[in-house]
Coordinates of C-alpha atoms in Angstrom, one line a residue:
M1 CA -2.4 -2.1 -8.3
D2 CA 1.1 -1.3 -7.7
K3 CA 3.5 -3.9 -9.4
T4 CA 5.3 -4.0 -6.0
K5 CA 2.2 -4.5 -3.6
I6 CA 1.5 -7.5 -5.6
K7 CA 4.6 -9.2 -5.4
N8 CA 4.7 -7.5 -1.4
T9 CA 0.9 -9.6 -0.7
T10 CA 2.2 -12.6 -2.9
L11 CA 5.1 -13.0 -0.7
N12 CA 2.8 -12.8 2.1
M13 CA 0.7 -14.9 0.6
L14 CA 3.7 -17.5 0.3
K15 CA 4.9 -17.4 3.1
V16 CA 2.1 -18.0 5.2
L17 CA 1.2 -21.0 3.3
G18 CA 4.9 -22.0 4.0
T19 CA 4.3 -21.9 7.1
L20 CA 1.6 -24.4 6.4
S21 CA 3.8 -26.3 4.5
L22 CA 1.5 -28.5 2.2
L23 CA -2.3 -26.5 2.8
G24 CA -4.7 -29.2 2.6
A25 CA -6.9 -26.4 2.4
A26 CA -10.3 -26.4 -0.2
I27 CA -9.7 -23.4 -2.0
L28 CA -13.8 -22.9 -2.3
M29 CA -14.1 -23.5 1.2
P30 CA -16.6 -21.0 3.0
N31 CA -15.1 -18.0 4.4
I32 CA -11.5 -18.5 2.5
L33 CA -12.0 -14.6 1.4
V34 CA -12.4 -13.5 5.1
A35 CA -9.8 -15.6 6.1
A36 CA -7.4 -13.9 2.8
D37 CA -8.2 -10.2 3.5
K38 CA -7.1 -11.1 7.4
I39 CA -4.3 -13.0 7.1
F40 CA -2.3 -11.4 3.7
G41 CA -4.6 -8.7 3.7
I42 CA -6.7 -8.4 0.5
T43 CA -9.7 -7.3 -0.1
G44 CA -11.8 -8.7 -3.3
R45 CA -11.6 -12.4 -4.1
K46 CA -10.6 -11.3 -7.8
R47 CA -7.0 -9.8 -6.2
F48 CA -7.1 -13.4 -3.8
Y49 CA -7.2 -15.0 -7.1
Q50 CA -5.0 -12.6 -9.2
N51 CA -2.1 -13.2 -5.9
M52 CA -3.0 -17.1 -6.6
A53 CA -1.8 -16.9 -10.0
Y54 CA 0.5 -15.4 -10.0
L55 CA 2.1 -17.7 -7.4
R56 CA 1.6 -20.3 -9.5
Q57 CA 2.6 -19.3 -12.7
H58 CA 5.7 -18.2 -11.0
K59 CA 5.8 -22.1 -9.9
Y60 CA 5.9 -21.3 -6.8
I61 CA 2.6 -22.9 -4.8
T62 CA 0.3 -26.1 -7.2
I63 CA -2.8 -26.1 -6.8
S64 CA -4.6 -30.2 -7.2
E65 CA -8.6 -31.4 -7.0
D66 CA -9.3 -34.2 -5.6
K67 CA -11.5 -36.8 -7.6
N68 CA -14.4 -35.1 -5.3
G69 CA -13.5 -31.5 -6.5
V70 CA -11.1 -30.1 -3.7
A71 CA -8.6 -28.3 -4.6
S72 CA -5.4 -28.2 -2.6
I73 CA -2.6 -25.8 -2.6
A74 CA 1.0 -27.2 -1.9
I75 CA 4.0 -25.2 -1.3
T76 CA 6.4 -26.1 -4.2
E77 CA 10.4 -26.6 -4.2
R78 CA 10.4 -23.4 -6.1
G79 CA 8.5 -21.6 -3.5
K80 CA 10.7 -22.8 0.1
R81 CA 13.6 -22.0 -2.1
K82 CA 12.0 -18.6 -2.5
L83 CA 10.9 -18.2 1.3
L84 CA 14.9 -19.2 1.9
Q85 CA 16.0 -16.5 -0.2
Y86 CA 12.8 -14.2 2.1
N87 CA 14.6 -15.0 4.8
I88 CA 18.2 -14.6 4.0
Q89 CA 17.4 -11.3 3.0
K90 CA 15.8 -10.2 6.7
M91 CA 18.2 -12.1 8.7
R92 CA 19.3 -10.5 11.7
I93 CA 21.6 -11.6 14.3
Q94 CA 20.2 -10.4 18.2
K95 CA 22.0 -8.5 20.7
P96 CA 22.0 -9.7 24.2
R97 CA 22.3 -7.2 26.9
A98 CA 25.3 -8.2 27.9
W99 CA 28.7 -10.4 25.6
D100 CA 29.4 -13.4 26.7
N101 CA 33.0 -12.5 26.1
K102 CA 33.6 -14.9 23.1
W103 CA 33.9 -14.4 19.7
R104 CA 32.7 -16.0 16.6
M105 CA 35.1 -16.5 13.8
V106 CA 33.5 -18.0 10.5
M107 CA 35.9 -19.7 8.5
F108 CA 35.5 -21.2 5.4
D109 CA 37.2 -22.5 2.1
I110 CA 35.5 -22.3 -0.5
P111 CA 36.2 -24.2 -3.7
E112 CA 35.7 -22.3 -7.7
K113 CA 33.2 -23.8 -8.5
K114 CA 31.3 -22.5 -5.3
K115 CA 31.8 -19.1 -6.7
A116 CA 29.1 -17.5 -6.1
G117 CA 28.5 -19.2 -2.4
R118 CA 31.6 -17.9 -1.7
N119 CA 30.4 -14.5 -2.9
A120 CA 27.1 -14.4 -1.6
L121 CA 28.5 -15.2 2.0
S122 CA 31.2 -13.1 2.4
Y123 CA 28.6 -10.3 0.9
K124 CA 25.9 -10.8 3.3
L125 CA 28.3 -11.5 6.7
K126 CA 29.6 -8.2 5.4
Q127 CA 25.8 -7.8 5.4
L128 CA 24.5 -8.6 9.0
G129 CA 27.7 -7.0 10.7
F130 CA 30.7 -9.5 10.7
Y131 CA 34.4 -7.3 10.7
H132 CA 36.3 -8.9 7.8
L133 CA 39.8 -10.2 9.8
Q134 CA 41.3 -11.7 7.1
K135 CA 40.1 -12.8 3.1
S136 CA 38.0 -16.4 4.0
V137 CA 37.8 -14.8 8.1
F138 CA 35.0 -13.3 9.5
I139 CA 34.5 -12.7 13.5
H140 CA 31.5 -10.7 15.8
P141 CA 31.1 -10.6 19.2
Y142 CA 27.5 -12.5 19.7
D143 CA 26.2 -15.7 19.0
C144 CA 25.1 -16.8 15.1
R145 CA 25.5 -20.0 14.8
K146 CA 21.7 -20.6 13.4
E147 CA 22.1 -17.8 11.0
I148 CA 26.0 -19.1 10.0
D149 CA 23.7 -22.5 9.7
F150 CA 21.1 -21.3 7.8
I151 CA 23.2 -19.6 5.2
T152 CA 25.2 -22.6 5.1
H153 CA 23.0 -24.6 3.8
Y154 CA 21.0 -21.9 1.0
F155 CA 23.9 -21.4 -0.1
R156 CA 25.1 -25.2 0.4
I157 CA 28.2 -24.7 1.0
S158 CA 28.4 -25.9 4.8
S159 CA 31.4 -28.9 4.3
C160 CA 33.0 -25.8 3.2
V161 CA 32.5 -23.3 6.3
S162 CA 33.7 -23.8 10.1
L163 CA 32.5 -21.4 13.1
I164 CA 35.0 -20.9 15.9
V165 CA 33.9 -20.2 19.0
A166 CA 36.9 -18.6 20.7
G167 CA 38.1 -16.5 24.4
R168 CA 40.6 -13.5 22.6
F169 CA 43.2 -13.6 20.3
D170 CA 45.8 -11.1 19.0
G171 CA 44.3 -7.6 18.3
D172 CA 40.8 -7.9 19.7
R173 CA 40.3 -4.8 21.6
K174 CA 40.1 -3.1 18.7
I175 CA 37.5 -5.5 16.7
Q176 CA 35.9 -5.1 20.6
R177 CA 35.5 -1.5 20.7
L178 CA 34.2 -1.4 17.1
F179 CA 31.6 -3.7 18.4
N180 CA 31.0 -1.7 21.5
C181 CA 31.6 -4.7 23.4

């Protein structure tokens, strides 16, 4: 099987496990492979166990068994981190039907010891379509509070980042044309 396909399948499994959070379902319960086929797109017992082994090997999940022999699957902190990483990669800012005439300015002063977080934030803001107004100021015309909160939480830089909602500022017409607002 193609490594990319395995990674996509196991990531999908991890996403479902993460959605269900601490999954207390027994691996040995009836119809688990039928459910796996429908949920994960996995056909066959061997492939199911290969993907579970991959998740376990990479410490994304733990599998434990109680005294009655019932196995439980739990997502680990590392697995939760992987899910957050996946969510950040897929993140997009939704464009509303009508612009509310407000600008969202993301401003930050991130210390040198958190340089990796600062660089990652700048990169992600550019990727999301923010306009780079100044060295540590990015601007966007649409609501992005949830996305900014999520990103800053993920990179552990929330205390260093501010989101300001503003009406007008000098030079906003030029930026408005860039966003077709």
